[in-house]
Amino acid sequence: MASPLDDKTRSIIKACVPALEAHGLTITTEMYRRLLANPDIRDLFNISHQKDGEQPKALALAVLAYARNIDNLGAMAGAVERIAEKHVGLNILPEHYPYVADALLGAIAHVLGDAATPEIMDAWGKAYWFLAEILIGREEQIYVAHAAAPGGWVGWRPFRVSRRVEESETVTSFELTPEDGKPVMHHVPGQYLSFRLDVPGHGSERRNYSISSAPGSRSYRISVRRIDNGVVSDWLHDRVKEGTVLQVSAPAGDFTLGNPTPTSIVFLSAGVGLTPFISMLGALGAGTAKAPVRYIHITRTPATEAFGPYIRDLADRGLLCADIFYSRATPQASQHATGVTTHAGRMTQPWLAQEIDRAATWYICGPDGFMRDTIATLKATGVPESQIRYEFFGSAADSTLAG
């Protein structure tokens, strides 16, 4: 267990908040430059988040939040759990932490120059290892639980693509079955899989994809949207066929369907943000709990709407009611179904405000801007923060979504 930080260390860390506000992004950018110079460490990262600057932004926000909350680290519990789950998915191990320490402390000294006094550097060294020990301890707990779970495993496990299905013109599903023929651990609806991929011409890549199947013991399914010029998404769509073997780590993530199931649920998604909700809906449909479910989804056109027939089937069976927004098309009669209302144009926040169910638990997944606006509307109309749950894409470089 990590030893508590002393008063002097916490005081110095708090005093660094203005410097982090001014130079935090420069520090984390320099930190990643140093880390990624080591090929063994480089392969642990999603390089696309380095190229677009999202990972340094997200880390800068996390370091700033850590400094601001150094006297009340309980406020960081949710962020720590998300980081630990992400680390386990990527198979981060205790031996990786010293590399990060050297890069971070070196970056602080480099950027702050003479302002990085020995006292400041000592305080940040203590603060880093205090948090690192918390993460290492939590990650060890998760690894042990994965190893002990029926069908569970630790590390990378080979899975074969046993089936692929085009869900829309932009989304393809891949069913994954373990090569060893043994069972897989039941995931918690909403979790994701992490992948170690060798992409020709690009080398080793890491990606996370939400599981879009209901929990089971034989296989998993992921559903991937093709991204313009996306190194991995293009490769998956164009090159990965039935029979291709992929390296997969055990399910991870804390954006999950509550246990016990909330008494009333709203799933609100945009684009491929629907994938964790498809898993949750599968679990709800197979269980005995019949919580009222409302499904609100925004997509460009009927051709980009993934899992449309599945949603309409659930609606026909009375398992949910749905609103589908086509931001770039007018719905046709063929898109209508019992329990499904289709809309032309984007979902507006005034429309959402009129539809608020304050008793429901709201699950939100989609691009950061969409989530930021939606969460603001929910809070403004009186939905308690404890009933708002969300999953972000990428690195959560939006300060309103990273807490």
Tab-separated table of C-alpha atoms in Angstrom:
chain	number	residue	atom	x	y	z
A	1	MET	CA	0.000	0.000	0.000
A	2	ALA	CA	1.304	3.454	-0.929
A	3	SER	CA	2.589	5.553	1.984
A	4	PRO	CA	0.705	8.865	2.408
A	5	LEU	CA	2.374	11.960	1.061
A	6	ASP	CA	3.776	14.322	3.702
A	7	ASP	CA	2.460	17.846	4.185
A	8	LYS	CA	5.517	19.477	2.627
A	9	THR	CA	5.248	17.401	-0.551
A	10	ARG	CA	1.544	18.129	-0.934
A	11	SER	CA	2.152	21.837	-0.371
A	12	ILE	CA	4.811	21.946	-3.098
A	13	ILE	CA	2.599	20.031	-5.551
A	14	LYS	CA	-0.284	22.467	-4.939
A	15	ALA	CA	2.055	25.404	-5.484
A	16	CYS	CA	2.899	23.982	-8.928
A	17	VAL	CA	-0.693	24.292	-10.194
A	18	PRO	CA	-0.107	27.674	-11.939
A	19	ALA	CA	2.982	26.276	-13.676
A	20	LEU	CA	0.998	23.248	-14.841
A	21	GLU	CA	-1.790	25.477	-16.120
A	22	ALA	CA	0.765	27.414	-18.159
A	23	HIS	CA	3.156	24.656	-19.226
A	24	GLY	CA	1.404	21.313	-18.637
A	25	LEU	CA	0.921	20.466	-22.299
A	26	THR	CA	4.530	21.352	-23.097
A	27	ILE	CA	5.678	19.076	-20.276
A	28	THR	CA	3.581	16.085	-21.351
A	29	THR	CA	4.503	16.552	-25.009
A	30	GLU	CA	8.174	16.458	-24.027
A	31	MET	CA	7.512	13.465	-21.787
A	32	TYR	CA	6.023	11.453	-24.660
A	33	ARG	CA	8.865	12.495	-26.952
A	34	ARG	CA	11.270	10.921	-24.483
A	35	LEU	CA	9.153	7.816	-23.895
A	36	LEU	CA	8.549	7.093	-27.552
A	37	ALA	CA	12.261	7.205	-28.296
A	38	ASN	CA	12.373	3.778	-26.627
A	39	PRO	CA	10.899	1.218	-29.081
A	40	ASP	CA	9.957	-1.183	-26.273
A	41	ILE	CA	7.818	1.507	-24.633
A	42	ARG	CA	6.588	2.991	-27.897
A	43	ASP	CA	4.751	-0.206	-28.759
A	44	LEU	CA	2.551	0.184	-25.670
A	45	PHE	CA	0.880	3.317	-27.035
A	46	ASN	CA	-1.756	4.156	-29.613
A	47	ILE	CA	0.453	6.236	-31.901
A	48	SER	CA	-2.525	7.909	-33.597
A	49	HIS	CA	-3.223	9.693	-30.311
A	50	GLN	CA	0.330	11.006	-30.385
A	51	LYS	CA	0.056	12.311	-33.925
A	52	ASP	CA	-3.134	14.254	-33.250
A	53	GLY	CA	-1.916	15.487	-29.852
A	54	GLU	CA	-4.793	13.926	-27.914
A	55	GLN	CA	-2.696	11.802	-25.552
A	56	PRO	CA	-0.437	14.661	-24.342
A	57	LYS	CA	-3.545	16.845	-23.827
A	58	ALA	CA	-5.290	14.126	-21.843
A	59	LEU	CA	-2.242	13.495	-19.666
A	60	ALA	CA	-1.733	17.230	-19.077
A	61	LEU	CA	-5.305	17.450	-17.785
A	62	ALA	CA	-4.803	14.368	-15.605
A	63	VAL	CA	-1.582	15.726	-14.056
A	64	LEU	CA	-3.266	19.078	-13.417
A	65	ALA	CA	-6.269	17.356	-11.796
A	66	TYR	CA	-3.882	15.321	-9.622
A	67	ALA	CA	-2.115	18.470	-8.411
A	68	ARG	CA	-5.395	20.286	-7.748
A	69	ASN	CA	-6.775	17.344	-5.767
A	70	ILE	CA	-3.604	16.357	-3.930
A	71	ASP	CA	-5.364	17.037	-0.592
A	72	ASN	CA	-8.479	15.101	-1.615
A	73	LEU	CA	-7.422	12.189	-3.770
A	74	GLY	CA	-10.765	10.504	-3.243
A	75	ALA	CA	-12.015	12.841	-5.976
A	76	MET	CA	-9.632	11.053	-8.351
A	77	ALA	CA	-10.969	7.548	-7.631
A	78	GLY	CA	-12.969	7.301	-10.861
A	79	ALA	CA	-10.048	8.492	-12.974
A	80	VAL	CA	-7.660	6.087	-11.239
A	81	GLU	CA	-10.006	3.152	-11.933
A	82	ARG	CA	-10.296	4.085	-15.628
A	83	ILE	CA	-6.509	4.345	-15.929
A	84	ALA	CA	-5.982	1.005	-14.177
A	85	GLU	CA	-8.497	-0.726	-16.459
A	86	LYS	CA	-6.853	0.796	-19.536
A	87	HIS	CA	-3.405	-0.268	-18.326
A	88	VAL	CA	-4.576	-3.834	-17.751
A	89	GLY	CA	-6.075	-3.948	-21.245
A	90	LEU	CA	-2.713	-2.893	-22.659
A	91	ASN	CA	-0.776	-5.265	-20.364
A	92	ILE	CA	1.114	-2.499	-18.576
A	93	LEU	CA	3.342	-4.063	-15.898
A	94	PRO	CA	5.200	-2.699	-12.838
A	95	GLU	CA	8.493	-2.726	-14.747
A	96	HIS	CA	7.128	-0.123	-17.160
A	97	TYR	CA	6.580	2.529	-14.494
A	98	PRO	CA	10.251	3.568	-14.029
A	99	TYR	CA	10.424	4.502	-17.731
A	100	VAL	CA	7.474	6.837	-17.280
A	101	ALA	CA	8.967	8.312	-14.112
A	102	ASP	CA	12.240	9.113	-15.854
A	103	ALA	CA	10.447	10.665	-18.835
A	104	LEU	CA	8.027	12.743	-16.753
A	105	LEU	CA	10.582	14.047	-14.285
A	106	GLY	CA	13.035	14.720	-17.094
A	107	ALA	CA	10.357	16.658	-18.974
A	108	ILE	CA	9.485	18.754	-15.902
A	109	ALA	CA	13.138	19.653	-15.397
A	110	HIS	CA	13.609	20.409	-19.099
A	111	VAL	CA	10.552	22.652	-19.459
A	112	LEU	CA	10.741	24.501	-16.135
A	113	GLY	CA	14.510	24.947	-16.239
A	114	ASP	CA	15.881	26.787	-13.206
A	115	ALA	CA	12.384	26.888	-11.695
A	116	ALA	CA	12.589	23.108	-11.237
A	117	THR	CA	14.417	23.303	-7.910
A	118	PRO	CA	15.643	20.178	-6.120
A	119	GLU	CA	12.703	20.507	-3.702
A	120	ILE	CA	10.191	20.600	-6.561
A	121	MET	CA	11.773	17.644	-8.317
A	122	ASP	CA	11.858	15.646	-5.076
A	123	ALA	CA	8.178	16.408	-4.450
A	124	TRP	CA	7.160	15.342	-7.950
A	125	GLY	CA	9.183	12.161	-7.636
A	126	LYS	CA	7.332	11.287	-4.446
A	127	ALA	CA	3.964	12.257	-5.941
A	128	TYR	CA	4.565	10.161	-9.046
A	129	TRP	CA	5.523	7.022	-7.148
A	130	PHE	CA	2.667	7.471	-4.677
A	131	LEU	CA	0.160	7.362	-7.550
A	132	ALA	CA	2.132	4.669	-9.379
A	133	GLU	CA	1.983	2.358	-6.358
A	134	ILE	CA	-1.791	2.838	-6.135
A	135	LEU	CA	-2.159	1.966	-9.826
A	136	ILE	CA	0.208	-0.991	-9.632
A	137	GLY	CA	-1.727	-2.377	-6.678
A	138	ARG	CA	-5.112	-1.975	-8.368
A	139	GLU	CA	-3.831	-3.414	-11.638
A	140	GLU	CA	-2.493	-6.458	-9.814
A	141	GLN	CA	-5.962	-7.030	-8.334
A	142	ILE	CA	-7.521	-6.925	-11.800
A	143	TYR	CA	-4.890	-9.262	-13.284
A	144	VAL	CA	-5.483	-11.763	-10.466
A	145	ALA	CA	-9.254	-11.589	-10.995
A	146	HIS	CA	-8.821	-12.175	-14.739
A	147	ALA	CA	-6.591	-15.178	-14.163
A	148	ALA	CA	-9.033	-16.713	-11.680
A	149	ALA	CA	-12.220	-16.112	-13.714
A	150	PRO	CA	-13.660	-19.033	-15.706
A	151	GLY	CA	-12.282	-18.607	-19.220
A	152	GLY	CA	-10.053	-15.763	-18.047
A	153	TRP	CA	-6.460	-15.054	-18.997
A	154	VAL	CA	-3.618	-12.588	-18.539
A	155	GLY	CA	-1.492	-11.247	-21.380
A	156	TRP	CA	-2.173	-11.582	-25.092
A	157	ARG	CA	-4.301	-14.501	-26.295
A	158	PRO	CA	-4.744	-15.457	-29.961
A	159	PHE	CA	-8.294	-15.203	-31.305
A	160	ARG	CA	-9.432	-16.156	-34.773
A	161	VAL	CA	-11.946	-14.084	-36.720
A	162	SER	CA	-14.731	-16.636	-37.062
A	163	ARG	CA	-17.220	-14.322	-38.766
A	164	ARG	CA	-17.405	-10.813	-40.157
A	165	VAL	CA	-20.603	-8.912	-40.897
A	166	GLU	CA	-21.099	-5.539	-42.559
A	167	GLU	CA	-23.496	-3.772	-40.205
A	168	SER	CA	-23.630	-0.591	-42.311
A	169	GLU	CA	-21.619	1.103	-45.038
A	170	THR	CA	-19.139	2.282	-42.380
A	171	VAL	CA	-19.280	-0.353	-39.601
A	172	THR	CA	-18.128	-3.981	-39.771
A	173	SER	CA	-18.449	-6.537	-36.976
A	174	PHE	CA	-15.822	-9.171	-36.255
A	175	GLU	CA	-16.688	-12.247	-34.191
A	176	LEU	CA	-13.625	-13.525	-32.336
A	177	THR	CA	-13.172	-17.111	-31.155
A	178	PRO	CA	-10.123	-18.264	-29.140
A	179	GLU	CA	-7.678	-20.366	-31.110
A	180	ASP	CA	-7.230	-22.780	-28.213
A	181	GLY	CA	-10.926	-23.704	-28.344
A	182	LYS	CA	-11.341	-23.022	-24.643
A	183	PRO	CA	-14.049	-20.808	-23.108
A	184	VAL	CA	-13.720	-17.053	-22.680
A	185	MET	CA	-14.548	-15.106	-19.552
A	186	HIS	CA	-17.953	-13.447	-19.417
A	187	HIS	CA	-17.441	-9.731	-19.933
A	188	VAL	CA	-19.461	-7.082	-18.128
A	189	PRO	CA	-21.694	-5.339	-20.710
A	190	GLY	CA	-19.979	-2.108	-21.734
A	191	GLN	CA	-16.397	-3.368	-21.473
A	192	TYR	CA	-13.866	-3.331	-24.309
A	193	LEU	CA	-11.114	-5.550	-25.692
A	194	SER	CA	-7.570	-4.357	-26.310
A	195	PHE	CA	-5.599	-5.548	-29.325
A	196	ARG	CA	-1.915	-5.866	-30.203
A	197	LEU	CA	-1.902	-5.643	-33.972
A	198	ASP	CA	0.882	-5.957	-36.526
A	199	VAL	CA	-0.207	-3.774	-39.423
A	200	PRO	CA	1.910	-4.193	-42.576
A	201	GLY	CA	3.845	-1.015	-43.276
A	202	HIS	CA	3.106	0.426	-39.829
A	203	GLY	CA	4.372	-2.151	-37.355
A	204	SER	CA	2.879	-2.773	-33.928
A	205	GLU	CA	-0.318	-0.893	-33.080
A	206	ARG	CA	-2.552	-0.912	-29.992
A	207	ARG	CA	-6.302	-0.327	-30.131
A	208	ASN	CA	-9.352	-0.733	-27.866
A	209	TYR	CA	-12.786	-1.671	-29.222
A	210	SER	CA	-16.013	-2.018	-27.256
A	211	ILE	CA	-17.525	-5.478	-27.149
A	212	SER	CA	-20.827	-5.390	-29.031
A	213	SER	CA	-22.063	-8.887	-28.102
A	214	ALA	CA	-23.962	-10.012	-25.037
A	215	PRO	CA	-21.884	-11.850	-22.417
A	216	GLY	CA	-21.126	-15.455	-23.317
A	217	SER	CA	-18.473	-18.133	-22.900
A	218	ARG	CA	-17.592	-18.934	-26.523
A	219	SER	CA	-16.648	-15.713	-28.329
A	220	TYR	CA	-16.689	-11.922	-28.438
A	221	ARG	CA	-17.796	-9.493	-31.113
A	222	ILE	CA	-16.417	-6.039	-31.853
A	223	SER	CA	-17.899	-3.555	-34.318
A	224	VAL	CA	-15.468	-1.135	-35.935
A	225	ARG	CA	-16.175	2.058	-37.870
A	226	ARG	CA	-13.973	2.856	-40.831
A	227	ILE	CA	-12.185	6.147	-40.157
A	228	ASP	CA	-10.895	8.316	-42.995
A	229	ASN	CA	-7.208	7.440	-43.400
A	230	GLY	CA	-7.387	5.265	-40.288
A	231	VAL	CA	-4.352	2.991	-40.229
A	232	VAL	CA	-5.999	0.235	-38.196
A	233	SER	CA	-9.631	0.673	-39.220
A	234	ASP	CA	-8.717	0.536	-42.925
A	235	TRP	CA	-6.629	-2.581	-42.326
A	236	LEU	CA	-9.413	-4.291	-40.393
A	237	HIS	CA	-12.025	-3.477	-43.026
A	238	ASP	CA	-9.875	-4.229	-46.062
A	239	ARG	CA	-7.497	-6.983	-44.990
A	240	VAL	CA	-8.790	-8.862	-41.970
A	241	LYS	CA	-10.863	-11.807	-43.135
A	242	GLU	CA	-12.449	-14.849	-41.534
A	243	GLY	CA	-9.529	-16.924	-40.323
A	244	THR	CA	-7.237	-14.007	-39.467
A	245	VAL	CA	-5.665	-14.371	-36.012
A	246	LEU	CA	-5.525	-11.341	-33.695
A	247	GLN	CA	-3.843	-10.930	-30.304
A	248	VAL	CA	-6.374	-9.940	-27.637
A	249	SER	CA	-6.255	-9.125	-23.928
A	250	ALA	CA	-9.060	-9.842	-21.473
A	251	PRO	CA	-12.111	-7.554	-21.257
A	252	ALA	CA	-11.523	-4.330	-19.353
A	253	GLY	CA	-13.241	-1.022	-18.641
A	254	ASP	CA	-15.545	0.476	-16.020
A	255	PHE	CA	-18.276	1.943	-18.269
A	256	THR	CA	-20.623	-0.916	-17.510
A	257	LEU	CA	-24.248	-1.748	-16.967
A	258	GLY	CA	-24.984	-1.304	-13.281
A	259	ASN	CA	-25.572	-4.183	-10.903
A	260	PRO	CA	-28.328	-4.156	-9.844
A	261	THR	CA	-29.749	-2.897	-13.118
A	262	PRO	CA	-31.119	0.659	-12.874
A	263	THR	CA	-34.899	0.833	-12.710
A	264	SER	CA	-35.066	3.004	-15.845
A	265	ILE	CA	-32.410	3.396	-18.559
A	266	VAL	CA	-31.687	5.762	-21.433
A	267	PHE	CA	-28.978	4.855	-23.950
A	268	LEU	CA	-27.879	7.928	-25.896
A	269	SER	CA	-25.268	7.497	-28.634
A	270	ALA	CA	-23.848	9.070	-31.756
A	271	GLY	CA	-22.128	7.175	-34.559
A	272	VAL	CA	-20.250	4.062	-33.502
A	273	GLY	CA	-20.790	5.073	-29.868
A	274	LEU	CA	-23.694	2.627	-29.913
A	275	THR	CA	-21.424	-0.444	-29.637
A	276	PRO	CA	-21.329	-0.819	-25.820
A	277	PHE	CA	-25.093	-0.300	-25.740
A	278	ILE	CA	-25.658	-3.185	-28.148
A	279	SER	CA	-23.876	-5.408	-25.616
A	280	MET	CA	-25.936	-3.967	-22.763
A	281	LEU	CA	-29.174	-4.455	-24.690
A	282	GLY	CA	-28.226	-8.061	-25.393
A	283	ALA	CA	-27.687	-8.666	-21.681
A	284	LEU	CA	-30.941	-6.946	-20.742
A	285	GLY	CA	-32.872	-8.964	-23.323
A	286	ALA	CA	-31.451	-12.226	-21.995
A	287	GLY	CA	-32.039	-11.426	-18.321
A	288	THR	CA	-35.070	-11.403	-16.096
A	289	ALA	CA	-34.867	-7.697	-15.199
A	290	LYS	CA	-37.110	-5.716	-17.514
A	291	ALA	CA	-36.160	-2.108	-16.847
A	292	PRO	CA	-37.843	0.415	-19.166
A	293	VAL	CA	-35.277	1.238	-21.867
A	294	ARG	CA	-35.177	4.214	-24.193
A	295	TYR	CA	-32.662	4.198	-27.041
A	296	ILE	CA	-31.695	7.485	-28.702
A	297	HIS	CA	-29.193	7.318	-31.545
A	298	ILE	CA	-27.756	9.836	-34.010
A	299	THR	CA	-26.293	8.712	-37.326
A	300	ARG	CA	-25.735	10.365	-40.703
A	301	THR	CA	-28.052	8.373	-42.940
A	302	PRO	CA	-29.954	5.066	-42.975
A	303	ALA	CA	-26.949	3.587	-44.790
A	304	THR	CA	-24.653	4.421	-41.846
A	305	GLU	CA	-27.042	3.116	-39.193
A	306	ALA	CA	-25.506	0.006	-37.654
A	307	PHE	CA	-27.706	-2.584	-35.956
A	308	GLY	CA	-30.883	-0.934	-37.240
A	309	PRO	CA	-32.762	-4.248	-37.751
A	310	TYR	CA	-31.740	-5.410	-34.275
A	311	ILE	CA	-33.060	-2.233	-32.643
A	312	ARG	CA	-36.336	-2.454	-34.566
A	313	ASP	CA	-36.759	-6.080	-33.561
A	314	LEU	CA	-36.303	-5.155	-29.890
A	315	ALA	CA	-38.802	-2.333	-30.324
A	316	ASP	CA	-41.316	-4.640	-32.016
A	317	ARG	CA	-41.010	-6.997	-29.041
A	318	GLY	CA	-41.661	-4.152	-26.620
A	319	LEU	CA	-38.172	-4.290	-25.070
A	320	LEU	CA	-37.379	-0.642	-25.809
A	321	CYS	CA	-38.625	2.497	-27.477
A	322	ALA	CA	-36.259	4.303	-29.819
A	323	ASP	CA	-35.597	7.668	-31.445
A	324	ILE	CA	-33.263	7.590	-34.455
A	325	PHE	CA	-31.918	10.869	-35.837
A	326	TYR	CA	-30.537	11.019	-39.387
A	327	SER	CA	-28.364	14.123	-39.445
A	328	ARG	CA	-27.922	14.134	-43.240
A	329	ALA	CA	-31.083	12.463	-44.543
A	330	THR	CA	-34.851	12.408	-44.335
A	331	PRO	CA	-36.193	9.073	-43.049
A	332	GLN	CA	-38.283	6.988	-45.395
A	333	ALA	CA	-41.379	4.982	-44.525
A	334	SER	CA	-39.286	1.803	-44.538
A	335	GLN	CA	-37.314	3.087	-41.537
A	336	HIS	CA	-40.411	3.291	-39.318
A	337	ALA	CA	-41.341	0.472	-36.940
A	338	THR	CA	-43.438	-0.070	-33.867
A	339	GLY	CA	-41.776	1.737	-30.983
A	340	VAL	CA	-39.290	3.568	-33.247
A	341	THR	CA	-39.532	7.270	-34.102
A	342	THR	CA	-37.247	8.586	-36.831
A	343	HIS	CA	-36.184	12.210	-37.187
A	344	ALA	CA	-34.597	14.288	-39.951
A	345	GLY	CA	-31.599	16.351	-38.866
A	346	ARG	CA	-29.428	16.374	-35.770
A	347	MET	CA	-30.765	15.888	-32.284
A	348	THR	CA	-30.980	19.304	-30.651
A	349	GLN	CA	-30.420	20.063	-26.994
A	350	PRO	CA	-33.856	21.767	-26.700
A	351	TRP	CA	-35.448	18.549	-27.984
A	352	LEU	CA	-33.476	16.542	-25.443
A	353	ALA	CA	-34.417	18.906	-22.614
A	354	GLN	CA	-38.089	18.260	-23.340
A	355	GLU	CA	-37.540	14.481	-23.225
A	356	ILE	CA	-35.651	14.276	-19.930
A	357	ASP	CA	-36.504	11.448	-17.572
A	358	ARG	CA	-34.991	12.545	-14.252
A	359	ALA	CA	-35.541	9.131	-12.703
A	360	ALA	CA	-33.531	7.311	-15.386
A	361	THR	CA	-29.861	6.407	-15.448
A	362	TRP	CA	-28.358	7.910	-18.613
A	363	TYR	CA	-25.601	6.126	-20.534
A	364	ILE	CA	-23.876	8.314	-23.123
A	365	CYS	CA	-21.245	7.409	-25.710
A	366	GLY	CA	-20.029	9.319	-28.734
A	367	PRO	CA	-17.690	12.126	-29.810
A	368	ASP	CA	-16.510	14.439	-27.036
A	369	GLY	CA	-18.397	17.526	-28.249
A	370	PHE	CA	-21.664	15.600	-28.440
A	371	MET	CA	-21.166	14.244	-24.927
A	372	ARG	CA	-20.154	17.603	-23.490
A	373	ASP	CA	-23.336	19.262	-24.794
A	374	THR	CA	-25.535	16.348	-23.755
A	375	ILE	CA	-24.135	16.115	-20.233
A	376	ALA	CA	-24.559	19.883	-19.785
A	377	THR	CA	-28.221	19.600	-20.825
A	378	LEU	CA	-28.868	16.710	-18.455
A	379	LYS	CA	-27.313	18.543	-15.514
A	380	ALA	CA	-29.135	21.784	-16.359
A	381	THR	CA	-32.481	19.982	-16.346
A	382	GLY	CA	-31.938	18.375	-12.974
A	383	VAL	CA	-30.584	14.898	-13.680
A	384	PRO	CA	-28.318	13.981	-10.732
A	385	GLU	CA	-24.684	13.515	-11.664
A	386	SER	CA	-24.795	10.030	-10.115
A	387	GLN	CA	-27.289	9.040	-12.843
A	388	ILE	CA	-25.088	10.209	-15.744
A	389	ARG	CA	-22.551	7.684	-17.022
A	390	TYR	CA	-20.439	8.113	-20.112
A	391	GLU	CA	-17.660	6.605	-22.173
A	392	PHE	CA	-15.343	8.730	-24.284
A	393	PHE	CA	-13.469	7.885	-27.434
A	394	GLY	CA	-9.719	8.335	-27.720
A	395	SER	CA	-7.916	9.996	-24.847
A	396	ALA	CA	-10.579	12.248	-23.322
A	397	ALA	CA	-8.685	15.466	-23.963
A	398	ASP	CA	-11.751	17.536	-23.056
A	399	SER	CA	-11.431	18.858	-19.520
A	400	THR	CA	-15.173	18.602	-18.936
A	401	LEU	CA	-15.089	14.881	-19.696
A	402	ALA	CA	-11.855	13.823	-18.084
A	403	GLY	CA	-12.869	14.096	-14.444
